[in-house]
CSV table of C-alpha atoms in Angstrom, one decimal:
chain,number,residue,atom,x,y,z
A,1,MET,CA,93.7,98.8,103.0
A,2,MET,CA,95.5,96.0,105.0
A,3,LEU,CA,98.3,96.9,107.4
A,4,LEU,CA,101.5,94.7,107.5
A,5,PRO,CA,100.7,92.9,110.8
A,6,GLU,CA,97.3,92.1,109.6
A,7,ILE,CA,99.0,89.7,107.2
A,8,LEU,CA,99.7,87.5,110.2
A,9,LEU,CA,96.3,88.0,111.8
A,10,ALA,CA,94.4,87.1,108.6
A,11,SER,CA,96.6,84.1,107.8
A,12,ALA,CA,96.3,82.8,111.3
A,13,GLU,CA,92.5,82.7,110.9
A,14,ARG,CA,92.8,80.8,107.6
A,15,PHE,CA,95.8,78.5,108.3
A,16,GLY,CA,95.8,78.3,112.1
A,17,PRO,CA,97.5,74.9,112.8
A,18,LYS,CA,99.6,75.0,109.6
A,19,LEU,CA,103.4,75.4,110.0
A,20,ALA,CA,104.4,79.0,109.5
A,21,VAL,CA,108.1,79.4,110.5
A,22,GLN,CA,110.8,77.0,111.5
A,23,ASP,CA,114.4,77.5,112.5
A,24,PRO,CA,117.1,75.0,113.5
A,25,THR,CA,115.8,74.8,117.0
A,26,ALA,CA,112.1,75.8,117.1
A,27,GLU,CA,108.9,76.1,115.0
A,28,ALA,CA,105.5,77.8,115.2
A,29,SER,CA,102.2,77.4,113.5
A,30,TYR,CA,100.3,80.4,112.2
A,31,ALA,CA,98.1,80.5,115.3
A,32,THR,CA,101.0,80.1,117.7
A,33,LEU,CA,103.0,82.8,115.9
A,34,ARG,CA,100.1,85.2,116.0
A,35,ASP,CA,99.6,84.5,119.7
A,36,ASP,CA,103.3,85.0,120.5
A,37,ALA,CA,103.4,88.2,118.4
A,38,LEU,CA,100.3,89.6,120.1
A,39,ALA,CA,101.9,88.8,123.5
A,40,THR,CA,105.1,90.6,122.5
A,41,ALA,CA,103.0,93.6,121.4
A,42,ALA,CA,101.1,93.5,124.8
A,43,GLY,CA,104.5,93.4,126.6
A,44,LEU,CA,105.8,96.3,124.6
A,45,ARG,CA,102.7,98.4,125.4
A,46,ALA,CA,103.0,97.5,129.1
A,47,LEU,CA,106.5,98.8,129.0
A,48,GLY,CA,105.1,102.1,127.7
A,49,LEU,CA,105.6,101.8,124.0
A,50,ALA,CA,103.4,104.3,122.2
A,51,ARG,CA,102.2,104.4,118.6
A,52,GLY,CA,105.0,105.4,116.3
A,53,ASP,CA,107.8,104.6,118.8
A,54,ARG,CA,110.9,103.0,117.3
A,55,VAL,CA,112.1,99.6,118.4
A,56,ALA,CA,115.5,98.4,117.4
A,57,LEU,CA,115.9,94.6,116.6
A,58,VAL,CA,119.4,93.0,116.9
A,59,LEU,CA,118.4,89.4,116.4
A,60,PRO,CA,119.7,86.6,114.1
A,61,ASN,CA,117.4,84.9,111.6
A,62,GLY,CA,115.0,82.7,113.5
A,63,LEU,CA,111.6,82.4,115.1
A,64,GLU,CA,112.5,85.0,117.8
A,65,PHE,CA,113.1,87.6,115.1
A,66,VAL,CA,109.7,87.0,113.5
A,67,ARG,CA,107.9,87.1,116.8
A,68,ALA,CA,109.7,90.4,117.7
A,69,HIS,CA,109.2,92.1,114.3
A,70,PHE,CA,105.5,91.4,114.1
A,71,GLY,CA,105.1,92.2,117.8
A,72,VAL,CA,106.5,95.7,117.2
A,73,LEU,CA,104.2,96.2,114.2
A,74,LEU,CA,101.1,94.8,116.2
A,75,ALA,CA,102.0,97.3,119.0
A,76,GLY,CA,101.7,100.1,116.5
A,77,GLY,CA,105.5,100.7,116.7
A,78,ILE,CA,108.1,101.1,114.0
A,79,SER,CA,110.5,98.2,113.6
A,80,VAL,CA,114.1,99.1,113.0
A,81,PRO,CA,115.9,95.7,112.2
A,82,LEU,CA,119.7,95.9,112.4
A,83,ASP,CA,122.3,93.4,111.4
A,84,ALA,CA,122.8,90.7,114.0
A,85,ALA,CA,126.5,91.3,113.9
A,86,ILE,CA,126.4,95.1,114.1
A,87,THR,CA,129.1,96.7,116.1
A,88,ALA,CA,128.3,98.5,119.3
A,89,ALA,CA,129.3,101.9,117.9
A,90,ASN,CA,127.1,101.5,114.8
A,91,ALA,CA,124.2,100.3,116.9
A,92,ARG,CA,124.5,103.4,119.1
A,93,ARG,CA,124.6,105.7,116.1
A,94,ILE,CA,121.5,104.2,114.6
A,95,ILE,CA,119.6,104.0,117.9
A,96,ASP,CA,120.4,107.7,118.5
A,97,ALA,CA,119.5,108.6,114.9
A,98,CYS,CA,116.0,107.0,115.0
A,99,GLY,CA,115.4,107.7,118.7
A,100,ALA,CA,114.6,104.1,119.5
A,101,THR,CA,113.1,103.6,123.0
A,102,CYS,CA,113.5,99.8,123.1
A,103,LEU,CA,116.0,97.2,122.0
A,104,LEU,CA,115.0,93.6,121.3
A,105,SER,CA,118.1,91.5,121.1
A,106,HIS,CA,119.8,88.2,122.1
A,107,ALA,CA,122.1,87.8,125.0
A,108,ALA,CA,125.4,87.8,123.2
A,109,ALA,CA,124.6,90.9,121.2
A,110,LEU,CA,123.2,92.7,124.2
A,111,ASP,CA,126.4,92.0,126.2
A,112,ARG,CA,128.3,93.5,123.2
A,113,ILE,CA,126.1,96.5,122.6
A,114,LEU,CA,124.9,97.7,126.1
A,115,PRO,CA,128.3,99.3,127.2
A,116,ALA,CA,128.0,101.7,124.2
A,117,LEU,CA,124.5,102.7,125.3
A,118,ALA,CA,125.6,104.3,128.6
A,119,GLY,CA,123.3,107.2,129.5
A,120,SER,CA,120.5,105.9,127.3
A,121,SER,CA,117.0,105.5,128.6
A,122,LEU,CA,116.5,102.5,126.3
A,123,VAL,CA,114.6,99.5,127.6
A,124,ALA,CA,116.6,96.4,126.6
A,125,VAL,CA,115.0,93.0,126.2
A,126,ALA,CA,117.1,89.9,125.5
A,127,GLY,CA,117.4,86.2,126.0
A,128,THR,CA,118.8,86.7,129.5
A,129,GLY,CA,117.5,88.9,132.3
A,130,GLY,CA,119.1,90.9,135.1
A,131,ALA,CA,120.5,94.4,135.3
A,132,ALA,CA,122.9,95.6,132.6
A,133,PRO,CA,124.9,98.9,132.3
A,134,GLY,CA,123.4,101.6,130.1
A,135,ALA,CA,119.8,100.3,130.0
A,136,LYS,CA,116.9,101.5,132.1
A,137,ARG,CA,115.6,98.0,132.4
A,138,THR,CA,116.3,94.5,131.1
A,139,LEU,CA,114.1,91.5,131.0
A,140,THR,CA,113.9,88.3,128.9
A,141,LEU,CA,111.9,88.0,125.7
A,142,ALA,CA,109.8,85.4,127.4
A,143,ALA,CA,109.1,87.7,130.3
A,144,LEU,CA,108.2,90.5,127.9
A,145,ARG,CA,105.5,88.2,126.4
A,146,ALA,CA,104.2,87.5,129.9
A,147,LEU,CA,103.4,91.2,130.5
A,148,SER,CA,99.9,92.3,129.6
A,149,ALA,CA,98.2,95.5,128.2
A,150,PRO,CA,95.0,96.4,126.4
A,151,ARG,CA,95.2,95.0,122.8
A,152,ALA,CA,93.6,97.7,120.6
A,153,PHE,CA,97.1,98.5,119.4
A,154,LEU,CA,96.5,99.4,115.8
A,155,ASP,CA,93.9,102.1,116.4
A,156,GLY,CA,95.0,105.2,114.5
A,157,VAL,CA,97.6,103.4,112.4
A,158,GLY,CA,97.0,103.9,108.7
A,159,PRO,CA,98.5,102.5,105.5
A,160,ASP,CA,100.7,105.6,105.2
A,161,ALA,CA,102.2,105.2,108.7
A,162,VAL,CA,105.9,104.2,108.8
A,163,ALA,CA,106.1,100.4,109.5
A,164,SER,CA,109.9,100.0,109.3
A,165,ILE,CA,113.1,102.0,109.1
A,166,MET,CA,115.8,100.3,107.1
A,167,PHE,CA,119.2,101.8,107.7
A,168,THR,CA,121.7,102.0,104.8
A,169,THR,CA,125.2,103.2,104.8
A,170,GLY,CA,126.0,105.9,102.3
A,171,SER,CA,129.4,106.7,100.7
A,172,THR,CA,130.3,108.9,103.7
A,173,GLY,CA,129.5,106.0,106.1
A,174,ALA,CA,126.8,108.0,107.8
A,175,PRO,CA,123.7,105.8,108.3
A,176,LYS,CA,120.5,106.9,106.5
A,177,GLY,CA,117.2,105.5,107.7
A,178,VAL,CA,114.9,104.6,104.8
A,179,CYS,CA,111.3,104.9,106.0
A,180,LEU,CA,108.9,102.3,104.6
A,181,THR,CA,105.2,102.6,105.1
A,182,HIS,CA,102.7,99.8,105.4
A,183,ALA,CA,101.4,100.7,101.9
A,184,ASN,CA,105.0,100.7,100.5
A,185,VAL,CA,105.7,97.2,101.6
A,186,LEU,CA,102.3,95.8,100.7
A,187,ALA,CA,102.7,97.2,97.2
A,188,ALA,CA,106.0,95.5,96.9
A,189,LEU,CA,104.5,92.2,98.2
A,190,ARG,CA,101.8,92.4,95.6
A,191,ASN,CA,104.4,92.8,92.9
A,192,ILE,CA,106.5,89.8,94.1
A,193,CYS,CA,103.5,87.5,94.7
A,194,SER,CA,101.9,88.2,91.3
A,195,TYR,CA,105.2,87.5,89.5
A,196,ILE,CA,106.3,84.4,91.4
A,197,GLY,CA,102.9,83.0,91.9
A,198,TYR,CA,103.2,82.0,95.6
A,199,THR,CA,100.7,79.5,97.0
A,200,ALA,CA,100.0,77.8,100.3
A,201,ALA,CA,101.9,74.8,99.1
A,202,ASP,CA,105.2,76.7,98.9
A,203,ARG,CA,108.0,76.1,101.4
A,204,GLU,CA,110.9,78.4,101.2
A,205,VAL,CA,114.4,78.2,102.8
A,206,VAL,CA,115.4,81.8,103.6
A,207,VAL,CA,119.0,82.3,104.9
A,208,LEU,CA,119.2,85.9,103.7
A,209,PRO,CA,119.2,88.4,106.6
A,210,LEU,CA,115.7,89.2,107.8
A,211,SER,CA,117.1,92.6,108.8
A,212,HIS,CA,117.2,93.5,105.0
A,213,ASN,CA,114.3,93.9,102.6
A,214,PHE,CA,115.3,91.0,100.4
A,215,GLY,CA,115.0,88.3,103.1
A,216,LEU,CA,112.1,89.9,104.9
A,217,GLY,CA,110.1,90.2,101.7
A,218,HIS,CA,110.2,86.5,101.2
A,219,LEU,CA,109.1,85.9,104.8
A,220,TYR,CA,106.1,88.3,104.2
A,221,CYS,CA,105.2,86.6,100.9
A,222,ASN,CA,104.9,83.2,102.4
A,223,LEU,CA,102.9,84.4,105.4
A,224,LEU,CA,100.6,86.3,103.1
A,225,ASN,CA,99.8,83.1,101.1
A,226,GLY,CA,99.9,80.4,103.7
A,227,GLY,CA,103.3,79.0,102.8
A,228,ALA,CA,106.1,78.0,105.3
A,229,VAL,CA,109.6,79.4,105.9
A,230,PHE,CA,112.7,77.7,107.2
A,231,THR,CA,115.1,80.4,108.2
A,232,ASP,CA,118.8,80.1,109.3
A,233,HIS,CA,121.6,82.6,109.6
A,234,GLY,CA,123.4,82.7,106.2
A,235,LEU,CA,125.5,79.9,104.7
A,236,THR,CA,127.9,79.6,107.5
A,237,ARG,CA,126.6,76.1,108.2
A,238,VAL,CA,126.1,75.2,104.5
A,239,GLY,CA,125.6,71.5,105.2
A,240,ARG,CA,122.6,72.3,107.5
A,241,VAL,CA,121.1,74.6,104.9
A,242,LEU,CA,121.5,72.0,102.1
A,243,GLU,CA,120.0,69.4,104.4
A,244,ALA,CA,117.0,71.7,105.1
A,245,LEU,CA,116.3,72.1,101.3
A,246,GLU,CA,115.5,68.3,101.2
A,247,ARG,CA,114.0,67.8,104.7
A,248,PHE,CA,111.8,70.9,104.4
A,249,GLY,CA,110.7,70.1,100.9
A,250,ALA,CA,111.8,73.5,99.7
A,251,THR,CA,110.1,74.9,96.6
A,252,GLY,CA,111.9,78.3,96.9
A,253,PHE,CA,115.5,79.3,97.8
A,254,PRO,CA,116.3,83.0,97.4
A,255,GLY,CA,120.0,84.0,97.4
A,256,THR,CA,122.8,86.1,96.2
A,257,PRO,CA,125.2,85.6,93.3
A,258,LEU,CA,128.0,85.1,95.8
A,259,GLY,CA,126.0,82.5,97.7
A,260,TYR,CA,124.9,80.5,94.7
A,261,GLY,CA,128.5,80.8,93.3
A,262,LEU,CA,129.7,79.0,96.5
A,263,LEU,CA,127.1,76.3,96.1
A,264,LEU,CA,127.8,75.8,92.4
A,265,ASP,CA,131.6,75.7,92.9
A,266,LYS,CA,131.8,73.4,95.9
A,267,TYR,CA,128.5,71.7,96.5
A,268,ALA,CA,126.9,71.3,93.0
A,269,PRO,CA,126.1,67.5,93.3
A,270,VAL,CA,124.6,68.0,96.8
A,271,LEU,CA,122.5,71.0,95.6
A,272,ALA,CA,121.2,69.0,92.6
A,273,ALA,CA,120.2,66.1,94.8
A,274,ARG,CA,118.7,68.1,97.7
A,275,GLY,CA,117.2,70.8,95.7
A,276,ALA,CA,115.2,68.5,93.4
A,277,ARG,CA,111.8,70.0,94.6
A,278,LEU,CA,112.9,73.6,94.1
A,279,ARG,CA,110.5,75.5,91.8
A,280,PHE,CA,112.0,79.0,91.9
A,281,ALA,CA,115.1,80.9,93.0
A,282,VAL,CA,115.1,84.7,93.2
A,283,ILE,CA,118.7,85.9,93.0
A,284,ASN,CA,119.7,89.5,93.8
A,285,SER,CA,122.0,92.0,95.6
A,286,ALA,CA,124.4,92.1,92.7
A,287,PRO,CA,124.2,91.2,88.9
A,288,LEU,CA,124.1,87.5,88.3
A,289,PRO,CA,126.8,86.6,85.7
A,290,PRO,CA,125.3,84.9,82.6
A,291,GLU,CA,127.6,82.0,83.0
A,292,ARG,CA,126.3,81.4,86.5
A,293,THR,CA,122.7,81.5,85.2
A,294,ALA,CA,123.6,78.9,82.6
A,295,GLN,CA,125.4,76.7,85.1
A,296,LEU,CA,122.6,76.8,87.6
A,297,GLN,CA,120.0,76.1,84.9
A,298,ALA,CA,121.9,73.1,83.7
A,299,LEU,CA,122.2,71.7,87.3
A,300,LEU,CA,118.5,72.2,88.1
A,301,PRO,CA,116.6,72.2,84.8
A,302,GLN,CA,113.2,72.6,86.5
A,303,LEU,CA,114.3,75.7,88.4
A,304,ASP,CA,112.7,79.1,87.5
A,305,ILE,CA,115.6,81.5,88.0
A,306,MET,CA,114.5,85.0,88.6
A,307,VAL,CA,116.2,88.4,89.2
A,308,TYR,CA,114.8,91.8,90.0
A,309,TYR,CA,115.8,95.4,90.4
A,310,GLY,CA,115.1,97.6,93.4
A,311,LEU,CA,116.6,99.6,96.2
A,312,THR,CA,115.7,99.8,99.8
A,313,GLU,CA,114.0,103.1,98.8
A,314,ALA,CA,111.9,101.4,96.1
A,315,SER,CA,111.8,97.6,96.5
A,316,ARG,CA,111.1,95.2,93.7
A,317,ALA,CA,110.6,97.7,90.8
A,318,THR,CA,111.2,95.1,88.1
A,319,PHE,CA,111.2,91.3,87.9
A,320,LEU,CA,112.4,88.8,85.2
A,321,SER,CA,112.4,85.1,84.8
A,322,LEU,CA,115.8,84.4,83.2
A,323,SER,CA,114.6,80.8,82.6
A,324,ARG,CA,111.6,81.9,80.5
A,325,ALA,CA,113.3,84.9,78.8
A,326,GLY,CA,116.3,83.0,77.7
A,327,PRO,CA,120.0,83.8,77.3
A,328,GLY,CA,119.4,87.0,75.3
A,329,TYR,CA,118.1,88.5,78.5
A,330,TYR,CA,120.6,87.1,81.0
A,331,ARG,CA,122.0,90.7,81.5
A,332,SER,CA,118.6,92.3,82.0
A,333,VAL,CA,116.9,92.9,85.4
A,334,GLY,CA,113.4,92.8,83.9
A,335,ALA,CA,110.5,95.1,83.2
A,336,ALA,CA,108.5,97.3,85.5
A,337,LEU,CA,106.0,95.5,87.8
A,338,GLY,CA,102.5,96.6,88.7
A,339,THR,CA,102.1,100.4,88.7
A,340,THR,CA,105.8,101.0,89.0
A,341,GLU,CA,107.1,103.4,86.3
A,342,ILE,CA,110.7,103.5,85.0
A,343,ARG,CA,112.2,106.4,83.2
A,344,ILE,CA,115.7,106.8,81.8
A,345,ASP,CA,116.9,110.4,82.4
A,346,ALA,CA,119.0,111.7,79.5
A,347,SER,CA,121.8,114.3,80.1
A,348,ASP,CA,119.4,117.0,78.9
A,349,GLY,CA,116.8,116.1,81.6
A,350,LEU,CA,114.4,114.5,79.1
A,351,SER,CA,113.4,110.9,78.9
A,352,ALA,CA,115.9,108.9,76.9
A,353,ALA,CA,114.9,106.9,73.8
A,354,ALA,CA,115.0,103.1,73.9
A,355,GLY,CA,118.6,101.9,73.9
A,356,THR,CA,120.0,105.2,75.2
A,357,CYS,CA,121.8,105.1,78.5
A,358,GLY,CA,121.0,107.5,81.4
A,359,GLU,CA,120.1,107.6,85.1
A,360,VAL,CA,117.4,105.2,86.2
A,361,LEU,CA,114.4,107.0,87.7
A,362,LEU,CA,111.5,105.2,89.5
A,363,ARG,CA,108.0,106.2,90.5
A,364,GLY,CA,105.2,104.2,92.1
A,365,PRO,CA,103.6,103.0,95.3
A,366,THR,CA,106.8,101.2,96.6
A,367,LEU,CA,108.7,104.5,96.9
A,368,THR,CA,109.8,105.6,100.3
A,369,PRO,CA,108.4,108.8,101.6
A,370,GLY,CA,111.9,109.8,102.6
A,371,TYR,CA,114.8,109.3,105.0
A,372,TRP,CA,114.1,109.5,108.8
A,373,ASN,CA,114.8,113.1,110.0
A,374,ASP,CA,116.9,113.9,107.0
A,375,PRO,CA,115.0,116.3,104.7
A,376,ALA,CA,118.1,117.3,102.8
A,377,ALA,CA,119.0,113.7,101.8
A,378,THR,CA,115.3,113.1,100.9
A,379,ALA,CA,115.2,116.2,98.6
A,380,ALA,CA,118.4,115.0,96.9
A,381,VAL,CA,116.9,111.8,95.6
A,382,LEU,CA,113.1,112.4,95.5
A,383,ARG,CA,112.3,115.1,92.9
A,384,LYS,CA,108.8,115.7,91.4
A,385,GLY,CA,107.7,112.3,92.5
A,386,TRP,CA,110.6,110.4,91.0
A,387,LEU,CA,113.3,108.6,92.8
A,388,HIS,CA,116.8,109.3,91.3
A,389,THR,CA,118.5,106.0,91.9
A,390,GLY,CA,122.1,106.9,90.9
A,391,ASP,CA,122.1,103.8,88.7
A,392,LEU,CA,122.8,104.0,85.0
A,393,GLY,CA,121.0,101.9,82.5
A,394,TYR,CA,118.8,101.7,79.4
A,395,LEU,CA,115.4,100.3,78.4
A,396,ASP,CA,115.0,98.1,75.3
A,397,ALA,CA,112.0,98.5,73.0
A,398,ALA,CA,110.0,96.1,75.2
A,399,GLY,CA,110.7,98.0,78.4
A,400,HIS,CA,113.3,95.6,79.8
A,401,LEU,CA,115.9,97.4,82.0
A,402,PHE,CA,119.6,96.8,81.5
A,403,LEU,CA,122.0,98.3,84.1
A,404,THR,CA,125.4,99.7,83.0
A,405,GLY,CA,126.9,101.3,86.0
A,406,ARG,CA,126.6,104.0,88.6
A,407,LEU,CA,126.3,107.7,88.0
A,408,LYS,CA,129.1,108.5,90.4
A,409,ASP,CA,131.4,106.3,88.4
A,410,VAL,CA,131.0,108.3,85.2
A,411,ILE,CA,134.3,110.0,84.1
A,412,ASN,CA,134.5,113.1,82.0
A,413,VAL,CA,137.2,112.6,79.3
A,414,GLY,CA,137.7,115.5,77.0
A,415,GLY,CA,134.0,116.5,77.3
A,416,TYR,CA,132.8,112.9,76.7
A,417,LYS,CA,131.1,111.0,79.5
A,418,VAL,CA,132.7,107.5,79.9
A,419,ILE,CA,131.3,104.7,81.9
A,420,PRO,CA,134.3,102.5,83.1
A,421,ALA,CA,132.2,99.3,83.0
A,422,GLU,CA,131.6,99.8,79.3
A,423,VAL,CA,135.2,100.3,78.3
């Protein structure tokens, strides 16, 4: 079975000079990206990184993030991508929790974070060099790539090895590190690619954070199929993003309901003009209101609007084309993909009948093996092979999932269970 970094190695052989990734200031072909990622891996190994060591990434969307992430994977390490705007205190908590031995960052973030890492043996790498407090050593990302080491990095790394740790914040605010294996992520990619139908002709504008599964998954899908990605950091420079849709010839533009709401409310004519080549848009992170679906479809009639359901712990469990399904399914998040199984757990612990609400349980190859160094939290959500999501919903007779709320929001009123969202 393929490992995640082998996506890049294989595609570089097939698509060598073809554009792979572009950001507002730089771009790289498949061959160049592979060479840069291998050089990053060699540099990390030269610094002493061992197989399974964790490397924290605090980098904004851009080519440097992609080089760093694949470099860590090619070195046999575990990538721990963090939000580019993370506070120093949160960075320290997560770095301590996962035992990261190296931090790959950019100069501004490193200046912000390093004072909180006093006493750490971390090796810090950023866009600027020189000594910095709290780090064993600092050097530039370019200098890292100039280091050398033997390149048989993936020996001993198997599909069930952890590839990434994605940290989420629970209701207590304590970070939980979701472990994702190479096999987990590749299973999710197969689900996404089979439903969307990615090809080498696709060009996608991705402004979702690459530190999260949603944005990172779209990067992976394009690299797996020979497509190209333009990436930027969110919609803070909305004019630049809209210009990129046209200039880059974007066929895909994943986003959130909030982001698309902004574009529809303030930039609809520009979106219609510059998004004329868009083929599909995957929208997630929160429910897409039906009226927004109708508004977006009217603005871009050719657009295939898609939604999905998944958690960091079980990515892309369902998928649905709202454009093909029609208004009757605008509140659904789709049916199970691939070998993913969905079960609705009734109050008596049995599987609920179609149309009956209960907790959504998931099972399949995308499920996390657990939380990093947290067996209690793992046991609380993974039971008998099923992930207990904490989400409430029901399946219709055709297996389409409809979400109704969260289990923690259920109120007991005189012995009756009431879901506030349904009142």
